[in-house]
Coordinates of C-alpha atoms and ligand atoms in Angstrom, one line a residue:
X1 CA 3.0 29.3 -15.3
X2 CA 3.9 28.0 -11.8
X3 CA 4.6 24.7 -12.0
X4 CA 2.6 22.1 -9.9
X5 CA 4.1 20.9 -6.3
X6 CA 5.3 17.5 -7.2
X7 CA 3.9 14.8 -4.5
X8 CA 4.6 11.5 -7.0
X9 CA 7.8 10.4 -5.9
X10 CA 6.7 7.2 -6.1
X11 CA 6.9 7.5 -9.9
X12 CA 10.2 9.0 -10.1
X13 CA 12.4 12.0 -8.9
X14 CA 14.2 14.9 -10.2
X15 CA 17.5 14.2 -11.0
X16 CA 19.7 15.7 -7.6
X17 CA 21.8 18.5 -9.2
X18 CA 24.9 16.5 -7.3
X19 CA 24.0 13.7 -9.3
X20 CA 23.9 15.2 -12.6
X21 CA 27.5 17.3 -11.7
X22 CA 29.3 13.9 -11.5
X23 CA 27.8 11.8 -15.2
X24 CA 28.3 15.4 -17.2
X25 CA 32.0 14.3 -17.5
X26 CA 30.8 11.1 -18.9
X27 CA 28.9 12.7 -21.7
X28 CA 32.0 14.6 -22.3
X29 CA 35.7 14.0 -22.1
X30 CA 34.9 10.9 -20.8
X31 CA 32.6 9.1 -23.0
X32 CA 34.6 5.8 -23.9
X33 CA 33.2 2.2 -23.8
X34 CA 33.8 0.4 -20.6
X35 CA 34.4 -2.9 -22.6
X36 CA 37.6 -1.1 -24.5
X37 CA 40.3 -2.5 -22.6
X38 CA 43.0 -0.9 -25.3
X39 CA 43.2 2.8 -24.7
X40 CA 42.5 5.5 -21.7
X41 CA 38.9 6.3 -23.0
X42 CA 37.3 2.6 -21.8
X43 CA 39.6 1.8 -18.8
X44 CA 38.3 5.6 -17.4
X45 CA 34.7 4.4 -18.6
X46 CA 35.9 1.4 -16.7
X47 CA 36.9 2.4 -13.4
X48 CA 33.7 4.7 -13.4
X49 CA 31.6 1.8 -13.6
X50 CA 33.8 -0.3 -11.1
X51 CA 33.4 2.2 -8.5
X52 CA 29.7 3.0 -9.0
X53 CA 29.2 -0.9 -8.6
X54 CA 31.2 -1.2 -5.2
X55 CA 29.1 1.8 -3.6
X56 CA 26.0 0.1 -5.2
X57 CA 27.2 -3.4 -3.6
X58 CA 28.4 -1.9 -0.5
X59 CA 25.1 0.3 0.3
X60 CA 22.7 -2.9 -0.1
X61 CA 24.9 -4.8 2.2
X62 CA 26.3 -7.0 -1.1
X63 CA 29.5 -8.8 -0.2
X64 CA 30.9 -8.6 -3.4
X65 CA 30.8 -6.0 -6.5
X66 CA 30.7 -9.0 -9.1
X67 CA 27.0 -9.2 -7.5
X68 CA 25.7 -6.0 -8.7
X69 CA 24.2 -7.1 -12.7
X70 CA 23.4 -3.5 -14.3
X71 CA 20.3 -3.5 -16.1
X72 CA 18.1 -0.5 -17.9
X73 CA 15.9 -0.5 -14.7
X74 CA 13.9 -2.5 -11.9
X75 CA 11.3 -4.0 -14.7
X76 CA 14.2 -5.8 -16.7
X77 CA 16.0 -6.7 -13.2
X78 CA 12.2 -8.4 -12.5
X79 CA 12.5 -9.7 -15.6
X80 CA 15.9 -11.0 -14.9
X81 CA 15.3 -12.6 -11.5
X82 CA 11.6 -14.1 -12.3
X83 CA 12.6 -15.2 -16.4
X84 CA 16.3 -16.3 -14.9
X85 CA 15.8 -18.4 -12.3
X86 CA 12.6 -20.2 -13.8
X87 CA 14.2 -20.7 -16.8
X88 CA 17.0 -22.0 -15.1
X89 CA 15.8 -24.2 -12.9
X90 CA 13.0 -25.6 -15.1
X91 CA 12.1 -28.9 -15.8
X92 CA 12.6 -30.0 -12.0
X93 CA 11.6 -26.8 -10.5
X94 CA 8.9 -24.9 -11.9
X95 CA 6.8 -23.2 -9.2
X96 CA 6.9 -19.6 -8.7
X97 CA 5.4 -17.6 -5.2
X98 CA 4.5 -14.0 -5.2
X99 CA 2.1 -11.9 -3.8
X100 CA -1.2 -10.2 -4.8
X101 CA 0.3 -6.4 -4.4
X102 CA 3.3 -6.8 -7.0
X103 CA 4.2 -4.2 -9.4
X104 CA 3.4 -5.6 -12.7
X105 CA 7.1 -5.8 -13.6
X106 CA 6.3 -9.2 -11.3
X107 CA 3.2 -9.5 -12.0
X108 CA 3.0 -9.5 -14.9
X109 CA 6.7 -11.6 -15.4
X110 CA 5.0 -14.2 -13.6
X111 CA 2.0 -14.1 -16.3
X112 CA 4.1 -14.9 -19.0
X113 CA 5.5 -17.5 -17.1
X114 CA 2.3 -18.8 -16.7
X115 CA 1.6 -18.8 -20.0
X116 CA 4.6 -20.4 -21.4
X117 CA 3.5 -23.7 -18.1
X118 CA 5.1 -22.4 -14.9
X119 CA 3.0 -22.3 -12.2
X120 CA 2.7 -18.9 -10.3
X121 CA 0.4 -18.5 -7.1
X122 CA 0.1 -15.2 -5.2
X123 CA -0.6 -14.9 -1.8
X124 CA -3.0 -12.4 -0.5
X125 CA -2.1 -9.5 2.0
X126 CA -4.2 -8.2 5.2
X127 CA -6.3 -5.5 5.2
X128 CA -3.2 -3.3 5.9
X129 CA -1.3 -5.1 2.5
X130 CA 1.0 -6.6 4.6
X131 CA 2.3 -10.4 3.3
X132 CA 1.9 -13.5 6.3
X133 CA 5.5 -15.3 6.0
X134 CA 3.5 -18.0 6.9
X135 CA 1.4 -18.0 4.2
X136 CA 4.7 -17.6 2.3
X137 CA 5.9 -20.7 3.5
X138 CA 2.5 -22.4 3.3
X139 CA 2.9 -22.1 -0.4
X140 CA 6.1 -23.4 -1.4
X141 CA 5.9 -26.9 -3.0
X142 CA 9.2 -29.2 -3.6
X143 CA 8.9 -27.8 -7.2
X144 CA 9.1 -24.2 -6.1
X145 CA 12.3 -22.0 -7.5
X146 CA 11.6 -19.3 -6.3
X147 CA 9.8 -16.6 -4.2
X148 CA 9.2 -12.9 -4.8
X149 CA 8.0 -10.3 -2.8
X150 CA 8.5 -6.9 -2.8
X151 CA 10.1 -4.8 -0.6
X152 CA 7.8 -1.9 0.3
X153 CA 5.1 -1.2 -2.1
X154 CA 4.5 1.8 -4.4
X155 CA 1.1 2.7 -4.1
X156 CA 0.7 2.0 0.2
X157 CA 4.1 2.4 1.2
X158 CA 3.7 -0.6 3.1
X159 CA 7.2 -2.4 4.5
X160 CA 6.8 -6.2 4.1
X161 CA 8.6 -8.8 6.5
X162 CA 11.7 -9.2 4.0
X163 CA 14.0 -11.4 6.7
X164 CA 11.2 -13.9 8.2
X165 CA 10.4 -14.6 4.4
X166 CA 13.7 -15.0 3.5
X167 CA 14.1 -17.2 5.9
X168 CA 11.0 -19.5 5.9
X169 CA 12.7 -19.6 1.9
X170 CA 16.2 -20.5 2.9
X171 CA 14.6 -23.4 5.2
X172 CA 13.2 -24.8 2.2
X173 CA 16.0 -24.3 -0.1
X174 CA 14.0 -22.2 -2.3
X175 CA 15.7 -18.6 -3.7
X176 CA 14.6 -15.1 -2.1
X177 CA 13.7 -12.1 -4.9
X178 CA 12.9 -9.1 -3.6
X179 CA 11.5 -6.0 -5.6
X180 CA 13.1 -2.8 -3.8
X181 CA 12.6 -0.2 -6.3
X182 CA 10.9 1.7 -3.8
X183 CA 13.0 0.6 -0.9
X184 CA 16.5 1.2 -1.5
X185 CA 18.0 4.7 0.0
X186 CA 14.7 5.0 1.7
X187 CA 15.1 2.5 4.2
X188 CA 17.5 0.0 5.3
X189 CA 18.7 -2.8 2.7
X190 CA 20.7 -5.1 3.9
X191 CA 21.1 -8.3 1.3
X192 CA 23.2 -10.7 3.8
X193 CA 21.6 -9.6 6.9
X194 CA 18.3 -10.2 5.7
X195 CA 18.9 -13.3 3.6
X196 CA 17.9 -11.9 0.1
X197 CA 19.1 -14.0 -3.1
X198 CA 18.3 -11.6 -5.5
X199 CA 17.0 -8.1 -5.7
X200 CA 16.0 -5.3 -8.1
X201 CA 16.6 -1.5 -7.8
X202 CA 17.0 1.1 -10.0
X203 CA 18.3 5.1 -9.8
X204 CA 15.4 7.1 -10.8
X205 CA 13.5 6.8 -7.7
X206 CA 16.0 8.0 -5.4
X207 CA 17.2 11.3 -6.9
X208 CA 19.1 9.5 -10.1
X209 CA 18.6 8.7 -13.9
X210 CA 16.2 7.3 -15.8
X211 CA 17.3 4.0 -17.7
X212 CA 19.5 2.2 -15.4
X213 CA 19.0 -0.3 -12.6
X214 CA 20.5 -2.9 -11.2
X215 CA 19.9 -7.0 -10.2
X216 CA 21.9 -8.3 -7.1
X217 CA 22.4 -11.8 -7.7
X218 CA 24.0 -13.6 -4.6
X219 CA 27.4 -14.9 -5.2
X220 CA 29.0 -18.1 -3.3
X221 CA 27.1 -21.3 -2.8
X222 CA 24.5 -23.0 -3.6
X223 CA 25.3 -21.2 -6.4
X224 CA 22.2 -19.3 -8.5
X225 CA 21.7 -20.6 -11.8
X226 CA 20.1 -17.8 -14.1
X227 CA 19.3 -17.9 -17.7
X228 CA 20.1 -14.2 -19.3
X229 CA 17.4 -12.1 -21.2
X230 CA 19.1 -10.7 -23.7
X231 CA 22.5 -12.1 -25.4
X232 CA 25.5 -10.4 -26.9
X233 CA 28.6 -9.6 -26.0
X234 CA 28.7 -11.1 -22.8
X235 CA 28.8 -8.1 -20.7
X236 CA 27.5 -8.5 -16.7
X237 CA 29.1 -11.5 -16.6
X238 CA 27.3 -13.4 -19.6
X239 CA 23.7 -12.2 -17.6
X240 CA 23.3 -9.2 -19.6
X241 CA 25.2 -8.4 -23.0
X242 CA 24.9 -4.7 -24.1
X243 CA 27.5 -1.4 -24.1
X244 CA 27.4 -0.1 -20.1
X245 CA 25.2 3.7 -20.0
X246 CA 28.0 4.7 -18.1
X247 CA 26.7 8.5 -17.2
X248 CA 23.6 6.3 -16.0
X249 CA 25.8 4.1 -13.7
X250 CA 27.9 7.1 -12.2
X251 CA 24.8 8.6 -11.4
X252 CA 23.7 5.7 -10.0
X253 CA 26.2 5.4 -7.8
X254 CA 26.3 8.8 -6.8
X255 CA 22.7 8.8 -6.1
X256 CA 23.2 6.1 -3.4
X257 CA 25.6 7.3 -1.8
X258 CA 23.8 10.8 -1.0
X259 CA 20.4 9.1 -0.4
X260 CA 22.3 6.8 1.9
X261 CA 24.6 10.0 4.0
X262 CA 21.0 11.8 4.2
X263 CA 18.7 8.4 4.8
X264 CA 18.1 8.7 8.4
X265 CA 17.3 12.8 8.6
X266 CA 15.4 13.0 5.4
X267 CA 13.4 9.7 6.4
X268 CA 12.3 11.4 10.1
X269 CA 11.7 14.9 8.2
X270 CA 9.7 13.2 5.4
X271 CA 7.4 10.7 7.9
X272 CA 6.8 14.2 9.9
X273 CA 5.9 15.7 6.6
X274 CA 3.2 13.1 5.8
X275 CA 1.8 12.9 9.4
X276 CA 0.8 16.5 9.3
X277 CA -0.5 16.4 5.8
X278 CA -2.7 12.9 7.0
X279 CA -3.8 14.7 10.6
X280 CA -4.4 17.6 8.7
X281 CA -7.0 16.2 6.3
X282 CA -8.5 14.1 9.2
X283 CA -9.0 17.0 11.2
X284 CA -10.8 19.0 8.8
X285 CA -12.6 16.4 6.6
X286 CA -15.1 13.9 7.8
X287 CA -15.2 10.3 5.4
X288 CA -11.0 10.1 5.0
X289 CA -9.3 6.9 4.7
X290 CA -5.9 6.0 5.2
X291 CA -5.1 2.5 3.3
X292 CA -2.2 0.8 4.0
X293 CA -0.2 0.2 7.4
X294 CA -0.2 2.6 9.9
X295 CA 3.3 2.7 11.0
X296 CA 5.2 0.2 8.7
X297 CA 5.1 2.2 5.7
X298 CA 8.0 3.9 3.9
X299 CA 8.7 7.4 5.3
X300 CA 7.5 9.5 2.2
X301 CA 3.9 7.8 1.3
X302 CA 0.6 8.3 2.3
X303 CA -2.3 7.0 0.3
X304 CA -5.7 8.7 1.4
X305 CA -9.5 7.9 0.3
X306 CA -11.9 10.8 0.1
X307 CA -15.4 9.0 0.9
X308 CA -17.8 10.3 -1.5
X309 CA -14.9 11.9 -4.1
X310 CA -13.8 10.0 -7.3
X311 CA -9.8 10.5 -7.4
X312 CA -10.2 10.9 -11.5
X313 CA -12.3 14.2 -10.8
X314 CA -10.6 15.0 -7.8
X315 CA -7.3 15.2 -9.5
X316 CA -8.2 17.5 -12.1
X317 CA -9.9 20.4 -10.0
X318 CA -6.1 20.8 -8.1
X319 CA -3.6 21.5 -11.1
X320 CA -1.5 23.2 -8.8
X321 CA -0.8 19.7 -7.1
X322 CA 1.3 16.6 -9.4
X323 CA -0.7 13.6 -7.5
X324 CA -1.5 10.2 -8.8
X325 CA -4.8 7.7 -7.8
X326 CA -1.6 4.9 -7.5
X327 CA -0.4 2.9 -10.0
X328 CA 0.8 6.0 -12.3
X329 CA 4.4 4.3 -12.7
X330 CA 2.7 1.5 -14.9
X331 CA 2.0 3.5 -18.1
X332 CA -0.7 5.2 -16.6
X333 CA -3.4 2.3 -16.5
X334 CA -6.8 3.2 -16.0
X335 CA -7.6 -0.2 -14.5
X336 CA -8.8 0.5 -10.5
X337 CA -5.4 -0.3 -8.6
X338 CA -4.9 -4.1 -8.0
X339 CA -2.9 -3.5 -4.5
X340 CA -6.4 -1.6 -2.9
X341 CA -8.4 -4.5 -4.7
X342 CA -6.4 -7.3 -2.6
X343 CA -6.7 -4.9 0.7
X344 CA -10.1 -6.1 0.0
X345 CA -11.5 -2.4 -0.1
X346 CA -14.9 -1.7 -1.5
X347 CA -15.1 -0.2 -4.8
X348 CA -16.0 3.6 -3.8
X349 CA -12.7 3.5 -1.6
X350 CA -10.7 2.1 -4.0
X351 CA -11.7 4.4 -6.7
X352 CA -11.5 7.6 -3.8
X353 CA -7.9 6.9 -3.3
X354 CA -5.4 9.3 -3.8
X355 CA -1.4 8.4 -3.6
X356 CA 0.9 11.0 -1.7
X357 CA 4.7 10.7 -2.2
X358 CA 6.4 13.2 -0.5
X359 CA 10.5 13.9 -1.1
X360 CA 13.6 15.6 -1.0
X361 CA 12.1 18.7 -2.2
X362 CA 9.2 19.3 -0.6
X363 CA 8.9 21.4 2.5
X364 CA 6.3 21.7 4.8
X365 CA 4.6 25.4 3.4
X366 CA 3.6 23.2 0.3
X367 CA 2.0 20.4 2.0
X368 CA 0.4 22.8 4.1
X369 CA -1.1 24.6 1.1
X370 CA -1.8 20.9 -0.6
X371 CA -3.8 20.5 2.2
X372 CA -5.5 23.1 2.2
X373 CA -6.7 23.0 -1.3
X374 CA -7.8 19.3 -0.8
X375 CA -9.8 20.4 2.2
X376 CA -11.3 23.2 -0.2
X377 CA -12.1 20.5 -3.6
X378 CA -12.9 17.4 -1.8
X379 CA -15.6 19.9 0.0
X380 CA -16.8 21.4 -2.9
X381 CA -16.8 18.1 -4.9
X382 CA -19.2 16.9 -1.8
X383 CA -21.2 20.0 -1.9
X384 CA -22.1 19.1 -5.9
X385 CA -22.3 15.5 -5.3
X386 CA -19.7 14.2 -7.2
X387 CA -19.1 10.7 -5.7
X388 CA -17.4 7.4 -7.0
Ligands
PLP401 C1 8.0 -1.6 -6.9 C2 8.4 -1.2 -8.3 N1 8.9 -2.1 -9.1 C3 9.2 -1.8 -10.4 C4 9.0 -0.5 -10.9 C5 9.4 -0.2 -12.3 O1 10.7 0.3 -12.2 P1 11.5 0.9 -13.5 O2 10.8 2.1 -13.9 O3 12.9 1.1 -12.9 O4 11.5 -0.2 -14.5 C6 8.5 0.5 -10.0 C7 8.1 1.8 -10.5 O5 8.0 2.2 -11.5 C8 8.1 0.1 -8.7 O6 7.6 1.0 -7.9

């Protein structure tokens, strides 16, 4: 069978062939612990990891390597930043800020917080999901630790004001998060030039492994107090004990690099992809909605509602086509999407909506024929009166 065209890069990517080549020696020859400061296997495993965390530190703009924490992924580097600093900074400070469009890695972090007596309030986004600093800065108390928002968002693509938030938090003296999962190696990242405290990424979305990530935690001063998740042998600098996945990290660190050397020409040749799939559609379908922001959004999304066309049938009359309705990266949920909810779109558009993400491997014949074939089901779904 011919497999489907893959348009969900939002939930992950294929491992880049490039990347794979350098962590096979790692599996190999080269399996030793990093920690095993005794014999050739741990200080190869060692300078492996070293390396992959300058290029991780230098291609968000870190100052130092020592900044980079290594974590299984962006949830537990969520975890980390939200948990951490709360923990941390508890009794005096015990206010978190985030926003109504978070992945549930934040979301939901902030929920337990909740439960356990933080205080959590999340700001709402415009119509186009994009967060107000002002409204940012509107809610910060004197007991506030510490504000998260995310980077650019996984289901709209859309690009969030990262510096004037970060800024409106530094006036305050209150720490910066950022969740840019779906940010880093797509578009710029730039820790110190934007003002960012902390921030979350991980390798499979651009091109890398499964099952690693990293936290940036801001060195220097005021210095960032965090409380670790999970304890052990004090690896990470005490923040997070457990034997280094060192294939995982050189990937990593390979990963970024490439997405980084191709960031600019992939990012124009994707954003051209995705205009000529959404003009496409709007030419040839009446009732089609594009949700999110028209031009800040990252290069590779698109997130269209069919009016009149439930995404849960639409999706299973194109097999030839791997799409999602959104939030498919959060254990497939059946819920109706919480970021299209706080858009403040009506029901039959939220439940309409269909999630493009376009990347490295796509060309331009496939999102002609994905067009095409959309064209032909959301028509005959209209035809049979199939609606949300
Ligand atoms: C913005 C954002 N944050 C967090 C996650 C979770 O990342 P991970 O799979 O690395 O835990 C994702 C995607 O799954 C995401 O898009």
């Amino acid at each position: 069978m011919k497999r489907p065209i893959y348009l969900d890069h939002h939930a992950t990517t294929p491992v880049d062939p490039r990347v794979l080549e350098a962590m096979l020696p790692f599996f190999g020859e080269d399996f030793g612990n990093a920690s095993s400061g005794t014999h050739l296997y741990g200080w190869r495993a060692e300078a492996a990891v070293e390396a992959a965390r300058e290029t991780l530190a230098r291609g968000i703009g870190a100052g130092e390597p020592t900044e980079i924490v290594f974590t299984s992924g962006t949830t537990e580097a969520d975890n980390l930043a939200l948990q951490g600093v709360l923990r941390a900074a508890a009794p005096r400070r015990d206010h978190l800020v985030t926003t109504a469009i978070e992945h549930p890695a934040v979301l939901d972090a902030g929920g337990a917080l909740e439960a356990e007596g933080f205080h959590v309030d999340r700001v709402p986004v415009d119509p186009d999901g994009l967060v107000d600093p002002d409204d940012v800065a509107a809610a910060i108390t004197d007991r506030t630790a510490l504000v998260s928002v995310m980077s650019a968002n996984s289901e709209i693509g859309t690009i969030q004001p990262i510096r004037e938030i970060a800024e409106r938090c530094r006036a305050r003296g209150v720490l910066f998060h950022t969740d840019a999962a779906q940010a880093v190696g797509k578009i710029p990242v730039d820790v110190r030039g934007d003002g960012i405290d902390l921030l979350s990424m991980c390798a499979h979305k651009l091109y890398g492994p499964k099952g690693v990530g990293a936290l940036y935690v801001r060195g220097g001063s005021p210095r960032i107090r965090l409380q670790p998740l999970i304890h052990g042998g004090g690896h990470e600098r005490g923040l997070r004990s457990g034997t280094l996945p060192v294939p995982l990290i050189v990937g990593f660190g390979r990963a970024l690099i490439l997405a980084e050397e191709e960031r600019a020409a992939e990012a124009e040749r994707l954003a051209a992809l995705r205009d000529r799939l959404w003009s496409r559609l709007a030419e040839s379908l009446g009732d089609v909605h594009r949700n999110g922001h028209p031009e800040r959004r990252l290069p590779g999304n698109l997130n269209v509602s069919f009016g009149g066309v439930a995404a849960d049938r639409l999706l299973p009359a194109l097999p030839d086509v791997a799409l999602s309705t959104g939030s498919a990266c959060a254990s497939g949920r059946a819920e109706p999407s919480h970021v299209l909810a706080a858009l403040g779109l009506p029901k039959a558009r939220i439940a309409s909506a269909i999630r493009f993400g376009i990347g490295r491997g796509n060309t331009a014949a496939e999102l002609d024929h994905v067009a095409e074939r959309l064209v032909e089901e959301v028509e005959r779904a209209r035809r049979a009166g199939v609606g949300t």
